[in-house]
Tab-separated table of C-alpha atoms in Angstrom:
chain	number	residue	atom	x	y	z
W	1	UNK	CA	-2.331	0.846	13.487
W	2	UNK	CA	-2.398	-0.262	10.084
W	3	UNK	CA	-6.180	-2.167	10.162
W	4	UNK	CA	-6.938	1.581	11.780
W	5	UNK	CA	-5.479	3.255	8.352
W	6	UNK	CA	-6.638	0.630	6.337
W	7	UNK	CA	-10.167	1.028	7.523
W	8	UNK	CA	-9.911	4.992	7.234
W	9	UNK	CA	-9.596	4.486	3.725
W	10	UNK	CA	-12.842	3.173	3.260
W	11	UNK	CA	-11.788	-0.572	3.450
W	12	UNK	CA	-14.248	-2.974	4.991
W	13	UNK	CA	-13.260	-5.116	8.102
W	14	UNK	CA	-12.998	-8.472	6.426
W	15	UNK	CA	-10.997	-6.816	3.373
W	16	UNK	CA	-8.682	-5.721	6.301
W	17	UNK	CA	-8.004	-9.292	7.572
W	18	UNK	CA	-7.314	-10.263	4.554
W	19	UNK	CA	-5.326	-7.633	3.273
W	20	UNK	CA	-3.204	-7.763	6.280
W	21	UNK	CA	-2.481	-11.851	5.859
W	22	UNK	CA	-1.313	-11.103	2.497
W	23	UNK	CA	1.143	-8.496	3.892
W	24	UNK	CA	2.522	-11.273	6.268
W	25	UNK	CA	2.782	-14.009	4.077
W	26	UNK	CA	2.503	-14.034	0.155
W	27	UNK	CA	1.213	-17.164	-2.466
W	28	UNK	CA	-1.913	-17.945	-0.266
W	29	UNK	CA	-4.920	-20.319	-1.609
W	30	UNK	CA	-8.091	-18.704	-1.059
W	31	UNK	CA	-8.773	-22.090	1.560
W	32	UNK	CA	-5.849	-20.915	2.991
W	33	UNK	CA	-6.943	-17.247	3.388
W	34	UNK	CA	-10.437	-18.400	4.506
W	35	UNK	CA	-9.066	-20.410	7.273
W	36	UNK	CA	-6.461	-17.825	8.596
W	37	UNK	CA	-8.772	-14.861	8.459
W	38	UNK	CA	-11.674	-17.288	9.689
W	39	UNK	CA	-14.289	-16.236	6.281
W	40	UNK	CA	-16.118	-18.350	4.160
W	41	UNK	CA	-14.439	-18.969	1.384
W	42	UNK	CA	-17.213	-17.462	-0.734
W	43	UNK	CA	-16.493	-14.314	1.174
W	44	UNK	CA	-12.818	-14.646	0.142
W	45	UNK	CA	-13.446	-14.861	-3.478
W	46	UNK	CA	-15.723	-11.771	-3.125
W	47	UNK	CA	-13.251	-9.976	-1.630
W	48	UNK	CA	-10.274	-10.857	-3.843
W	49	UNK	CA	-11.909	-10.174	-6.724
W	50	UNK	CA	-12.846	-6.183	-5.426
W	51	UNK	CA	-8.958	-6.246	-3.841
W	52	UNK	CA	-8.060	-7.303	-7.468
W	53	UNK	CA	-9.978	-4.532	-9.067
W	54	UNK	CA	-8.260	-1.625	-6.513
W	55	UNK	CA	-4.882	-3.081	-7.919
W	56	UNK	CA	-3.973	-4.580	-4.415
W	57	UNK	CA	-3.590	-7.945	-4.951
W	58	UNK	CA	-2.686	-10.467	-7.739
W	59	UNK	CA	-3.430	-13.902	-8.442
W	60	UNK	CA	-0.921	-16.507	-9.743
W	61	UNK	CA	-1.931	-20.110	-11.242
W	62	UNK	CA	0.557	-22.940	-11.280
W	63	UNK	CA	-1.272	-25.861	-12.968
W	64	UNK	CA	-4.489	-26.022	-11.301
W	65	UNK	CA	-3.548	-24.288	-8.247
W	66	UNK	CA	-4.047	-20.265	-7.684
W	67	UNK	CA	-2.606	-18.165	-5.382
W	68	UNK	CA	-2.686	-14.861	-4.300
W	69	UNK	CA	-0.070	-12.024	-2.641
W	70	UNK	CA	-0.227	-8.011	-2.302
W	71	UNK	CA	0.264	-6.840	-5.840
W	72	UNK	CA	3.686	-5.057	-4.567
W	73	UNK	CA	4.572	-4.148	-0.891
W	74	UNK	CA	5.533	-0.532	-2.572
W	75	UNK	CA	1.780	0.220	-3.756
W	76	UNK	CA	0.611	-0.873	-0.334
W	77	UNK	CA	2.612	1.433	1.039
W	78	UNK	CA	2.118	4.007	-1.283
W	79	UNK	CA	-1.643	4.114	-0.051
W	80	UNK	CA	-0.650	3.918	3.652
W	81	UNK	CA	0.818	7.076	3.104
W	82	UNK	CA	-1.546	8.734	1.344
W	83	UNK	CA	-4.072	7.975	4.129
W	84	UNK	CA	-1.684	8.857	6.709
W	85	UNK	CA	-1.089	12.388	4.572
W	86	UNK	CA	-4.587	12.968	4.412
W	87	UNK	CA	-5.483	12.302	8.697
W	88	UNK	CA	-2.539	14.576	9.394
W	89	UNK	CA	-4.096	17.362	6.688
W	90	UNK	CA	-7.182	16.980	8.753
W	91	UNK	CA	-5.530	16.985	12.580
């Protein structure tokens, strides 16, 4: 159900994989999203970086190491519901 929202609100298929990793377990490496959602790596970085920009996910660097989470499990959820308030609206 929540890929379904997710791609309702205009999200593309590989920003859904990855969006929905985050949401089950924070402080990833991009290797480590690109082998769990099974993207190029490239493709990650792409993606983070527009995720980044929509206020969905931040990064966090510990020496030379980055990771990244959901930017809060509250604004996630904030924009579930809007999407789920706006299908309703049009049912």
């Amino acid at each position: 159900m929540i890929e379904q929202l997710l791609q309702q609100a205009g999200f593309g298929d590989k920003q859904i994989v990855l969006l929905v990793a985050l949401s089950e377990e924070a402080d990833l490496s991009a290797r480590e999203l690109s082998a769990r959602c099974k993207l190029p790596r490239s493709s990650v970085y792409v993606m983070i970086d527009e995720l980044a920009k929509r206020g969905l996910i931040v990064a966090s660097t510990v020496g030379s190491s980055t990771t990244y989470r959901l930017a809060s499990a509250t604004a996630f959820e904030k924009l579930m519901a809007i999407e789920v308030t706006e299908l309703e609206a049009k049912q």
